């Protein structure tokens, strides 16, 4: 590949999720491509144009300095997902390097090929055959490593771990977290954040396995307090540990992000919260169903224990497995 210093302007194309996808699934992957964007900024400085979901990018990618962020319009045409070329062509005419991080091969492939034909960039990188440099789609790699291939092409010495830093937590989230964590966390104490909601409903684990597991952990660790982010979770032990467990039932993704980023430990199924914990390197216990390959969408950076179910509904995950994984995790990090 040509020397990276020869490119005047770089366009990063990324739009995750189909129409109707859960927001958490979309947000998760935006957190996970953060290290790639930080590495690319180290190469290209302020010469990057990001094309994707503008509202999400402005918040999650806030530490990365883009020349500009352009909304990627997507429409469904006869059931086929297509990129709105006219809306972005004029915004990226100057770019002589195009990097596309979309991994699926669908109806938008034809549109992206047309985009390259219109622009005739000096170089292009992506997961489609029509890019000058094709990246390997390998489900045996972790998602983060698969995305980082584009960086390794230009700098084989680059290490993804050097660019893993969680983005700045939004101000509103910080204020809420400060209030709750401040009332729970005694001197020398620690906080376990539990986010029992999965990214997709088909990956939900039954809430009934959590209370007993959490009670066992509270029994074992006197300085531990717990925050549960759920509108459906119920604590069945009356006043037991009422000063050490808080159920926060009015939360947004922004608030979840803030709580997880300030946690000492994390517990939950595959979700945007789990990926946030990973990016912030929060020691974690993750729960994965049959639809959640741990090597592709599990932890990559955080100290962790991963519980893998043999069924789709994760009904075989037990209270004992969860409490023991948490016990081992906490003991390992003390």
GROMACS .gro file of C-alpha atoms in nm:
model
  334
    1UNK     CA    1   0.000   0.000   0.000
    2UNK     CA    2   0.115   0.355  -0.071
    3UNK     CA    3   0.266   0.567   0.207
    4UNK     CA    4  -0.006   0.714   0.427
    5UNK     CA    5   0.155   1.058   0.420
    6UNK     CA    6   0.059   1.089   0.053
    7UNK     CA    7  -0.315   1.121   0.129
    8UNK     CA    8  -0.455   1.471   0.160
    9UNK     CA    9  -0.795   1.379   0.302
   10UNK     CA   10  -0.941   1.055   0.435
   11UNK     CA   11  -1.304   0.944   0.441
   12UNK     CA   12  -1.425   0.687   0.698
   13UNK     CA   13  -1.757   0.524   0.603
   14UNK     CA   14  -1.945   0.345   0.879
   15UNK     CA   15  -2.313   0.284   0.935
   16UNK     CA   16  -2.410  -0.009   1.155
   17UNK     CA   17  -2.752  -0.165   1.179
   18UNK     CA   18  -3.054  -0.222   0.963
   19UNK     CA   19  -3.386  -0.043   0.988
   20UNK     CA   20  -3.557  -0.155   1.309
   21UNK     CA   21  -3.243  -0.286   1.481
   22UNK     CA   22  -3.219  -0.229   1.856
   23UNK     CA   23  -3.038   0.094   1.938
   24UNK     CA   24  -2.809  -0.089   2.179
   25UNK     CA   25  -2.681  -0.311   1.901
   26UNK     CA   26  -2.598  -0.004   1.693
   27UNK     CA   27  -2.428   0.177   1.981
   28UNK     CA   28  -2.223  -0.129   2.077
   29UNK     CA   29  -2.032  -0.139   1.752
   30UNK     CA   30  -1.970   0.236   1.759
   31UNK     CA   31  -1.791   0.194   2.093
   32UNK     CA   32  -1.593  -0.097   1.948
   33UNK     CA   33  -1.456   0.093   1.647
   34UNK     CA   34  -1.329   0.371   1.872
   35UNK     CA   35  -0.973   0.228   1.888
   36UNK     CA   36  -0.959   0.216   1.507
   37UNK     CA   37  -1.057   0.582   1.476
   38UNK     CA   38  -0.805   0.688   1.741
   39UNK     CA   39  -0.531   0.499   1.556
   40UNK     CA   40  -0.630   0.657   1.224
   41UNK     CA   41  -0.626   1.001   1.382
   42UNK     CA   42  -0.271   0.936   1.501
   43UNK     CA   43  -0.185   0.883   1.133
   44UNK     CA   44  -0.392   1.149   0.962
   45UNK     CA   45  -0.456   1.416   1.226
   46UNK     CA   46  -0.754   1.638   1.148
   47UNK     CA   47  -0.786   1.530   0.785
   48UNK     CA   48  -1.058   1.270   0.842
   49UNK     CA   49  -1.420   1.300   0.733
   50UNK     CA   50  -1.659   1.059   0.906
   51UNK     CA   51  -1.972   0.946   0.720
   52UNK     CA   52  -2.227   0.762   0.933
   53UNK     CA   53  -2.481   0.829   1.206
   54UNK     CA   54  -2.399   1.186   1.297
   55UNK     CA   55  -2.589   1.209   1.627
   56UNK     CA   56  -2.416   0.899   1.763
   57UNK     CA   57  -2.072   0.984   1.626
   58UNK     CA   58  -2.071   1.334   1.777
   59UNK     CA   59  -2.109   1.186   2.126
   60UNK     CA   60  -1.928   0.852   2.122
   61UNK     CA   61  -1.638   0.967   1.903
   62UNK     CA   62  -1.607   1.306   2.071
   63UNK     CA   63  -1.234   1.269   2.156
   64UNK     CA   64  -1.155   1.211   1.786
   65UNK     CA   65  -1.115   1.529   1.583
   66UNK     CA   66  -1.283   1.504   1.243
   67UNK     CA   67  -1.267   1.763   0.970
   68UNK     CA   68  -1.644   1.710   0.956
   69UNK     CA   69  -1.912   1.449   1.023
   70UNK     CA   70  -2.157   1.373   0.742
   71UNK     CA   71  -2.488   1.192   0.788
   72UNK     CA   72  -2.505   0.872   0.584
   73UNK     CA   73  -2.858   0.857   0.448
   74UNK     CA   74  -2.989   0.502   0.411
   75UNK     CA   75  -3.315   0.401   0.247
   76UNK     CA   76  -3.495   0.071   0.200
   77UNK     CA   77  -3.576   0.017  -0.168
   78UNK     CA   78  -3.792  -0.292  -0.241
   79UNK     CA   79  -3.655  -0.456   0.071
   80UNK     CA   80  -3.293  -0.374  -0.020
   81UNK     CA   81  -3.085  -0.142   0.197
   82UNK     CA   82  -2.920   0.135  -0.007
   83UNK     CA   83  -2.690   0.424   0.072
   84UNK     CA   84  -2.802   0.769  -0.046
   85UNK     CA   85  -2.512   0.860  -0.274
   86UNK     CA   86  -2.625   1.208  -0.368
   87UNK     CA   87  -2.633   1.316  -0.005
   88UNK     CA   88  -2.267   1.239   0.057
   89UNK     CA   89  -2.089   1.266  -0.279
   90UNK     CA   90  -2.038   1.641  -0.267
   91UNK     CA   91  -1.921   1.621   0.096
   92UNK     CA   92  -1.633   1.382   0.028
   93UNK     CA   93  -1.516   1.483  -0.322
   94UNK     CA   94  -1.179   1.588  -0.180
   95UNK     CA   95  -1.099   1.249  -0.024
   96UNK     CA   96  -0.826   1.045  -0.190
   97UNK     CA   97  -0.842   0.758   0.061
   98UNK     CA   98  -1.175   0.587   0.134
   99UNK     CA   99  -1.198   0.343   0.427
  100UNK     CA  100  -1.527   0.156   0.463
  101UNK     CA  101  -1.579  -0.035   0.790
  102UNK     CA  102  -1.916  -0.190   0.701
  103UNK     CA  103  -1.881  -0.567   0.722
  104UNK     CA  104  -2.202  -0.703   0.573
  105UNK     CA  105  -2.248  -0.775   0.205
  106UNK     CA  106  -2.595  -0.657   0.112
  107UNK     CA  107  -2.783  -0.429  -0.122
  108UNK     CA  108  -2.567  -0.133  -0.025
  109UNK     CA  109  -2.267  -0.302  -0.191
  110UNK     CA  110  -2.382  -0.185  -0.533
  111UNK     CA  111  -2.416   0.170  -0.400
  112UNK     CA  112  -2.071   0.173  -0.247
  113UNK     CA  113  -1.922   0.047  -0.573
  114UNK     CA  114  -2.094   0.335  -0.757
  115UNK     CA  115  -1.959   0.576  -0.495
  116UNK     CA  116  -1.602   0.465  -0.563
  117UNK     CA  117  -1.655   0.490  -0.938
  118UNK     CA  118  -1.776   0.849  -0.898
  119UNK     CA  119  -1.491   0.954  -0.671
  120UNK     CA  120  -1.201   0.753  -0.819
  121UNK     CA  121  -0.998   0.784  -0.496
  122UNK     CA  122  -0.625   0.724  -0.496
  123UNK     CA  123  -0.682   0.425  -0.266
  124UNK     CA  124  -0.970   0.245  -0.098
  125UNK     CA  125  -1.000  -0.011   0.181
  126UNK     CA  126  -1.300  -0.222   0.280
  127UNK     CA  127  -1.460  -0.564   0.313
  128UNK     CA  128  -1.590  -0.580  -0.046
  129UNK     CA  129  -1.414  -0.717  -0.354
  130UNK     CA  130  -1.431  -0.384  -0.535
  131UNK     CA  131  -1.206  -0.203  -0.286
  132UNK     CA  132  -0.843  -0.177  -0.393
  133UNK     CA  133  -0.742  -0.330  -0.060
  134UNK     CA  134  -0.987  -0.595   0.062
  135UNK     CA  135  -1.004  -0.667   0.434
  136UNK     CA  136  -1.072  -1.021   0.551
  137UNK     CA  137  -1.410  -1.091   0.707
  138UNK     CA  138  -1.317  -1.352   0.965
  139UNK     CA  139  -1.575  -1.446   1.233
  140UNK     CA  140  -1.297  -1.624   1.424
  141UNK     CA  141  -1.143  -1.284   1.496
  142UNK     CA  142  -1.276  -1.045   1.757
  143UNK     CA  143  -1.478  -0.761   1.599
  144UNK     CA  144  -1.223  -0.503   1.720
  145UNK     CA  145  -0.931  -0.688   1.566
  146UNK     CA  146  -1.116  -0.734   1.239
  147UNK     CA  147  -1.176  -0.358   1.219
  148UNK     CA  148  -0.814  -0.285   1.312
  149UNK     CA  149  -0.691  -0.461   0.997
  150UNK     CA  150  -0.718  -0.131   0.809
  151UNK     CA  151  -0.473   0.029   1.053
  152UNK     CA  152  -0.229  -0.263   1.031
  153UNK     CA  153  -0.220  -0.225   0.652
  154UNK     CA  154  -0.069   0.120   0.690
  155UNK     CA  155   0.132   0.061   1.006
  156UNK     CA  156   0.211  -0.306   1.079
  157UNK     CA  157   0.370  -0.205   1.410
  158UNK     CA  158   0.048  -0.050   1.545
  159UNK     CA  159  -0.101  -0.229   1.847
  160UNK     CA  160  -0.473  -0.197   1.916
  161UNK     CA  161  -0.417  -0.196   2.294
  162UNK     CA  162  -0.239   0.140   2.261
  163UNK     CA  163  -0.562   0.304   2.140
  164UNK     CA  164  -0.816   0.156   2.381
  165UNK     CA  165  -0.947   0.446   2.586
  166UNK     CA  166  -1.311   0.493   2.672
  167UNK     CA  167  -1.464   0.817   2.542
  168UNK     CA  168  -1.546   1.099   2.781
  169UNK     CA  169  -1.867   1.032   2.973
  170UNK     CA  170  -2.144   1.288   2.898
  171UNK     CA  171  -2.188   1.557   3.167
  172UNK     CA  172  -2.548   1.463   3.255
  173UNK     CA  173  -2.448   1.103   3.310
  174UNK     CA  174  -2.154   1.204   3.529
  175UNK     CA  175  -2.382   1.406   3.756
  176UNK     CA  176  -2.625   1.117   3.808
  177UNK     CA  177  -2.345   0.871   3.872
  178UNK     CA  178  -2.174   1.102   4.122
  179UNK     CA  179  -2.496   1.125   4.322
  180UNK     CA  180  -2.559   0.750   4.343
  181UNK     CA  181  -2.205   0.621   4.369
  182UNK     CA  182  -2.128   0.879   4.634
  183UNK     CA  183  -2.404   0.751   4.862
  184UNK     CA  184  -2.309   0.385   4.818
  185UNK     CA  185  -1.935   0.372   4.801
  186UNK     CA  186  -1.775   0.374   5.143
  187UNK     CA  187  -1.406   0.440   5.192
  188UNK     CA  188  -1.222   0.148   5.041
  189UNK     CA  189  -1.544   0.004   4.902
  190UNK     CA  190  -1.626  -0.096   4.545
  191UNK     CA  191  -1.924  -0.095   4.310
  192UNK     CA  192  -2.061  -0.378   4.095
  193UNK     CA  193  -2.285  -0.255   3.813
  194UNK     CA  194  -2.534  -0.511   3.683
  195UNK     CA  195  -2.698  -0.452   3.344
  196UNK     CA  196  -2.928  -0.755   3.293
  197UNK     CA  197  -3.081  -0.635   2.965
  198UNK     CA  198  -2.926  -0.792   2.654
  199UNK     CA  199  -2.877  -0.602   2.331
  200UNK     CA  200  -3.139  -0.822   2.163
  201UNK     CA  201  -3.438  -0.978   2.337
  202UNK     CA  202  -3.351  -1.318   2.194
  203UNK     CA  203  -3.032  -1.307   2.402
  204UNK     CA  204  -3.203  -1.227   2.736
  205UNK     CA  205  -3.127  -1.442   3.037
  206UNK     CA  206  -3.404  -1.501   3.294
  207UNK     CA  207  -3.391  -1.232   3.564
  208UNK     CA  208  -3.465  -1.494   3.829
  209UNK     CA  209  -3.103  -1.613   3.834
  210UNK     CA  210  -2.964  -1.276   3.943
  211UNK     CA  211  -3.097  -1.202   4.297
  212UNK     CA  212  -2.961  -1.512   4.471
  213UNK     CA  213  -2.628  -1.477   4.293
  214UNK     CA  214  -2.599  -1.113   4.398
  215UNK     CA  215  -2.696  -1.192   4.757
  216UNK     CA  216  -2.418  -1.452   4.774
  217UNK     CA  217  -2.168  -1.197   4.650
  218UNK     CA  218  -2.283  -0.941   4.907
  219UNK     CA  219  -2.250  -1.210   5.175
  220UNK     CA  220  -1.890  -1.273   5.072
  221UNK     CA  221  -1.767  -0.914   5.025
  222UNK     CA  222  -1.853  -0.664   5.299
  223UNK     CA  223  -1.722  -0.359   5.113
  224UNK     CA  224  -1.911  -0.427   4.790
  225UNK     CA  225  -2.225  -0.238   4.684
  226UNK     CA  226  -2.440  -0.310   4.378
  227UNK     CA  227  -2.625  -0.093   4.127
  228UNK     CA  228  -2.875  -0.276   3.904
  229UNK     CA  229  -2.980  -0.096   3.584
  230UNK     CA  230  -3.323  -0.243   3.513
  231UNK     CA  231  -3.692  -0.154   3.521
  232UNK     CA  232  -3.786  -0.522   3.560
  233UNK     CA  233  -3.544  -0.646   3.826
  234UNK     CA  234  -3.695  -0.722   4.168
  235UNK     CA  235  -3.502  -0.774   4.493
  236UNK     CA  236  -3.691  -1.047   4.685
  237UNK     CA  237  -3.502  -1.027   5.015
  238UNK     CA  238  -3.699  -0.745   5.177
  239UNK     CA  239  -3.464  -0.523   5.377
  240UNK     CA  240  -3.158  -0.743   5.338
  241UNK     CA  241  -2.866  -0.531   5.220
  242UNK     CA  242  -3.100  -0.239   5.148
  243UNK     CA  243  -2.811   0.002   5.208
  244UNK     CA  244  -2.584  -0.181   4.962
  245UNK     CA  245  -2.805  -0.240   4.659
  246UNK     CA  246  -2.978   0.019   4.443
  247UNK     CA  247  -3.213  -0.059   4.155
  248UNK     CA  248  -3.198   0.223   3.901
  249UNK     CA  249  -3.505   0.187   3.682
  250UNK     CA  250  -3.508   0.516   3.487
  251UNK     CA  251  -3.208   0.505   3.261
  252UNK     CA  252  -3.098   0.581   2.908
  253UNK     CA  253  -2.801   0.445   2.716
  254UNK     CA  254  -2.615   0.759   2.821
  255UNK     CA  255  -2.680   0.685   3.190
  256UNK     CA  256  -2.589   0.317   3.148
  257UNK     CA  257  -2.266   0.424   2.981
  258UNK     CA  258  -2.186   0.655   3.273
  259UNK     CA  259  -2.254   0.398   3.545
  260UNK     CA  260  -2.054   0.126   3.372
  261UNK     CA  261  -1.758   0.356   3.305
  262UNK     CA  262  -1.739   0.438   3.678
  263UNK     CA  263  -1.786   0.081   3.803
  264UNK     CA  264  -1.526  -0.136   3.972
  265UNK     CA  265  -1.691  -0.454   3.837
  266UNK     CA  266  -1.956  -0.537   3.577
  267UNK     CA  267  -2.206  -0.821   3.526
  268UNK     CA  268  -2.440  -0.874   3.233
  269UNK     CA  269  -2.521  -1.052   2.906
  270UNK     CA  270  -2.388  -0.941   2.568
  271UNK     CA  271  -2.505  -0.583   2.529
  272UNK     CA  272  -2.389  -0.229   2.469
  273UNK     CA  273  -2.314  -0.214   2.843
  274UNK     CA  274  -2.082  -0.516   2.819
  275UNK     CA  275  -1.889  -0.363   2.530
  276UNK     CA  276  -1.861  -0.035   2.721
  277UNK     CA  277  -1.719  -0.225   3.019
  278UNK     CA  278  -1.467  -0.388   2.787
  279UNK     CA  279  -1.352  -0.060   2.630
  280UNK     CA  280  -1.310   0.094   2.978
  281UNK     CA  281  -1.134  -0.224   3.094
  282UNK     CA  282  -1.377  -0.283   3.382
  283UNK     CA  283  -1.325  -0.633   3.533
  284UNK     CA  284  -1.638  -0.819   3.424
  285UNK     CA  285  -1.848  -1.133   3.414
  286UNK     CA  286  -2.023  -1.171   3.079
  287UNK     CA  287  -2.307  -1.407   2.990
  288UNK     CA  288  -2.333  -1.530   2.632
  289UNK     CA  289  -2.597  -1.735   2.455
  290UNK     CA  290  -2.569  -1.964   2.157
  291UNK     CA  291  -2.613  -1.665   1.924
  292UNK     CA  292  -2.323  -1.478   2.085
  293UNK     CA  293  -1.983  -1.618   1.981
  294UNK     CA  294  -1.747  -1.509   2.258
  295UNK     CA  295  -1.444  -1.496   2.026
  296UNK     CA  296  -1.621  -1.244   1.798
  297UNK     CA  297  -1.841  -1.031   2.023
  298UNK     CA  298  -1.714  -1.103   2.374
  299UNK     CA  299  -1.448  -0.932   2.581
  300UNK     CA  300  -1.123  -0.821   2.424
  301UNK     CA  301  -0.954  -0.586   2.672
  302UNK     CA  302  -1.100  -0.627   3.023
  303UNK     CA  303  -1.017  -0.885   3.289
  304UNK     CA  304  -1.315  -1.118   3.263
  305UNK     CA  305  -1.495  -1.444   3.312
  306UNK     CA  306  -1.730  -1.544   3.029
  307UNK     CA  307  -2.020  -1.784   3.083
  308UNK     CA  308  -2.127  -1.950   2.758
  309UNK     CA  309  -2.473  -2.106   2.732
  310UNK     CA  310  -2.556  -2.403   2.511
  311UNK     CA  311  -2.900  -2.273   2.422
  312UNK     CA  312  -3.047  -1.958   2.270
  313UNK     CA  313  -3.240  -1.846   2.578
  314UNK     CA  314  -2.946  -1.909   2.815
  315UNK     CA  315  -3.172  -2.108   3.049
  316UNK     CA  316  -2.884  -2.334   3.151
  317UNK     CA  317  -2.689  -2.052   3.317
  318UNK     CA  318  -2.725  -2.101   3.693
  319UNK     CA  319  -2.713  -1.882   4.001
  320UNK     CA  320  -2.411  -2.079   4.120
  321UNK     CA  321  -2.218  -2.014   3.798
  322UNK     CA  322  -2.277  -1.640   3.821
  323UNK     CA  323  -2.193  -1.604   4.191
  324UNK     CA  324  -1.879  -1.818   4.159
  325UNK     CA  325  -1.756  -1.625   3.853
  326UNK     CA  326  -1.808  -1.297   4.041
  327UNK     CA  327  -1.631  -1.434   4.348
  328UNK     CA  328  -1.330  -1.544   4.145
  329UNK     CA  329  -1.319  -1.215   3.954
  330UNK     CA  330  -1.329  -1.001   4.268
  331UNK     CA  331  -1.072  -1.215   4.448
  332UNK     CA  332  -0.842  -1.193   4.146
  333UNK     CA  333  -0.855  -0.813   4.141
  334UNK     CA  334  -0.825  -0.744   4.515
   0.00000   0.00000   0.00000
